[in-house]
Coordinates of C-alpha atoms in Angstrom, one line a residue:
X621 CA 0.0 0.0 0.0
X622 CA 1.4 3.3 -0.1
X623 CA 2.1 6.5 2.2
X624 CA 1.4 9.7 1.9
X625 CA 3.5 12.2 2.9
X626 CA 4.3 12.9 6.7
X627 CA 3.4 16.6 7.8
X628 CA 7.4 17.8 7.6
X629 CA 7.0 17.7 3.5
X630 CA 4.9 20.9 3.9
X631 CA 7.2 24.1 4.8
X632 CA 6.1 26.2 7.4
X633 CA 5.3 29.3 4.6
X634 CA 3.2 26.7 2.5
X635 CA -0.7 26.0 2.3
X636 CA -2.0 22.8 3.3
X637 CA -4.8 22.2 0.9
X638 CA -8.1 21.7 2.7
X639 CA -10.2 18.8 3.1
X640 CA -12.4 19.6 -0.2
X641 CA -9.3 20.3 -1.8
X642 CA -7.9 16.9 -1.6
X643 CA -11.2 15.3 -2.1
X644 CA -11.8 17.1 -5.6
X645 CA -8.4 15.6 -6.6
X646 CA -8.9 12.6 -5.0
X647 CA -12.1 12.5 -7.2
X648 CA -10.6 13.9 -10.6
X649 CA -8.6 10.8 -10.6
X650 CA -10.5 7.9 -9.9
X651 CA -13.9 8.5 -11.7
X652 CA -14.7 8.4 -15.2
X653 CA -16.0 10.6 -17.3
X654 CA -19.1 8.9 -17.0
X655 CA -18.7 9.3 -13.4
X656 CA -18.1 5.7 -12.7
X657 CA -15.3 4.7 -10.3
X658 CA -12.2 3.4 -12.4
X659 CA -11.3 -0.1 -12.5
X660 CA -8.1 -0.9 -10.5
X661 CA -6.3 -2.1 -13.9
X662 CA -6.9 1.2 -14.8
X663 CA -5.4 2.9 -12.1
X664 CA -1.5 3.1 -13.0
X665 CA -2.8 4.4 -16.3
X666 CA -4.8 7.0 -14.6
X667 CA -2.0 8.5 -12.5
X668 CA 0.1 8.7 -15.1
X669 CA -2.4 10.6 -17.2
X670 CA -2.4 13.0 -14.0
X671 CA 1.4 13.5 -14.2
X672 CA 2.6 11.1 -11.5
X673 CA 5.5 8.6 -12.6
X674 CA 4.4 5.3 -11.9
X675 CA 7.3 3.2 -11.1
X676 CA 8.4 0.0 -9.2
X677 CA 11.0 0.2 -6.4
X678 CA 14.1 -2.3 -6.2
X679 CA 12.2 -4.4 -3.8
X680 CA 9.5 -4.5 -6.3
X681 CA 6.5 -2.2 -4.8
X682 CA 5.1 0.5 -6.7
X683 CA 6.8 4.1 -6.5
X684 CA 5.1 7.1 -7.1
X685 CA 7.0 10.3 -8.1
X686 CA 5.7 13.8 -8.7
X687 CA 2.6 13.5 -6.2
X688 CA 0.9 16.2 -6.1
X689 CA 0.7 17.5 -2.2
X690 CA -3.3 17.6 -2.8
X691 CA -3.7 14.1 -3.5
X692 CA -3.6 11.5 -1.2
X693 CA -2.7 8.1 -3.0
X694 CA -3.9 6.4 -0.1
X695 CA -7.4 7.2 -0.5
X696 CA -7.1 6.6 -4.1
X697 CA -5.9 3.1 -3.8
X698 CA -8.8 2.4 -1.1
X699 CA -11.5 4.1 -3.1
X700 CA -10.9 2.2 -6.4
X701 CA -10.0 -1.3 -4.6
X702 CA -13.1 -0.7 -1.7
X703 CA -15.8 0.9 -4.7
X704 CA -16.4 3.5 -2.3
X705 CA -15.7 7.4 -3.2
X706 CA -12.4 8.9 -1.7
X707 CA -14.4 11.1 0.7
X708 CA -14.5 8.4 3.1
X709 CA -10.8 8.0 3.4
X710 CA -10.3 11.6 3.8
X711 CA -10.3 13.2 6.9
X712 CA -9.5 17.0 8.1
X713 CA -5.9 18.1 8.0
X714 CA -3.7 18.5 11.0
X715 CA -3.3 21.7 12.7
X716 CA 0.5 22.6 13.2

């Protein structure tokens, strides 16, 4: 499964998108245009279409680069493998 980034990848001058934020994006990547929730075979394919590089790591898990810091691959990977939106793997982000 993956991570998402801990709380030290934000700097203390930078935004931390908001909860809607990371649900829209979150949402922009795992439904169709038909508003359907992808299939998982068609997940890799999707992220890259989004501008992540989809790779595999030497011990041969997946590795994302180029994440944006509003999406949370986590919730991605649980909507599309649960059939549930991403909504409900997203919670509030943590006050510094």
């Amino acid at each position: 499964m993956t991570q998402d980034r801990s709380e030290t990848d934000i700097g203390p001058d930078e935004e931390r998108p908001t909860r809607e934020e990371r649900i829209a994006v979150a949402r922009s990547v795992v439904y169709d245009a038909d508003g359907e929730l992808i299939d998982e075979d068609d997940l890799e394919g999707t992220l890259e279409a989004h501008g992540i590089d989809v790779g595999v790591s030497e011990d041969g898990l997946p590795e994302y680069r180029d994440v944006p810091r509003d999406l949370s691959l986590s919730a991605v990977h649980l909507a599309v493998d649960l059939r549930k939106d991403p909504a409900k793997f997203i919670t509030d982000p943590i006050e510094a």
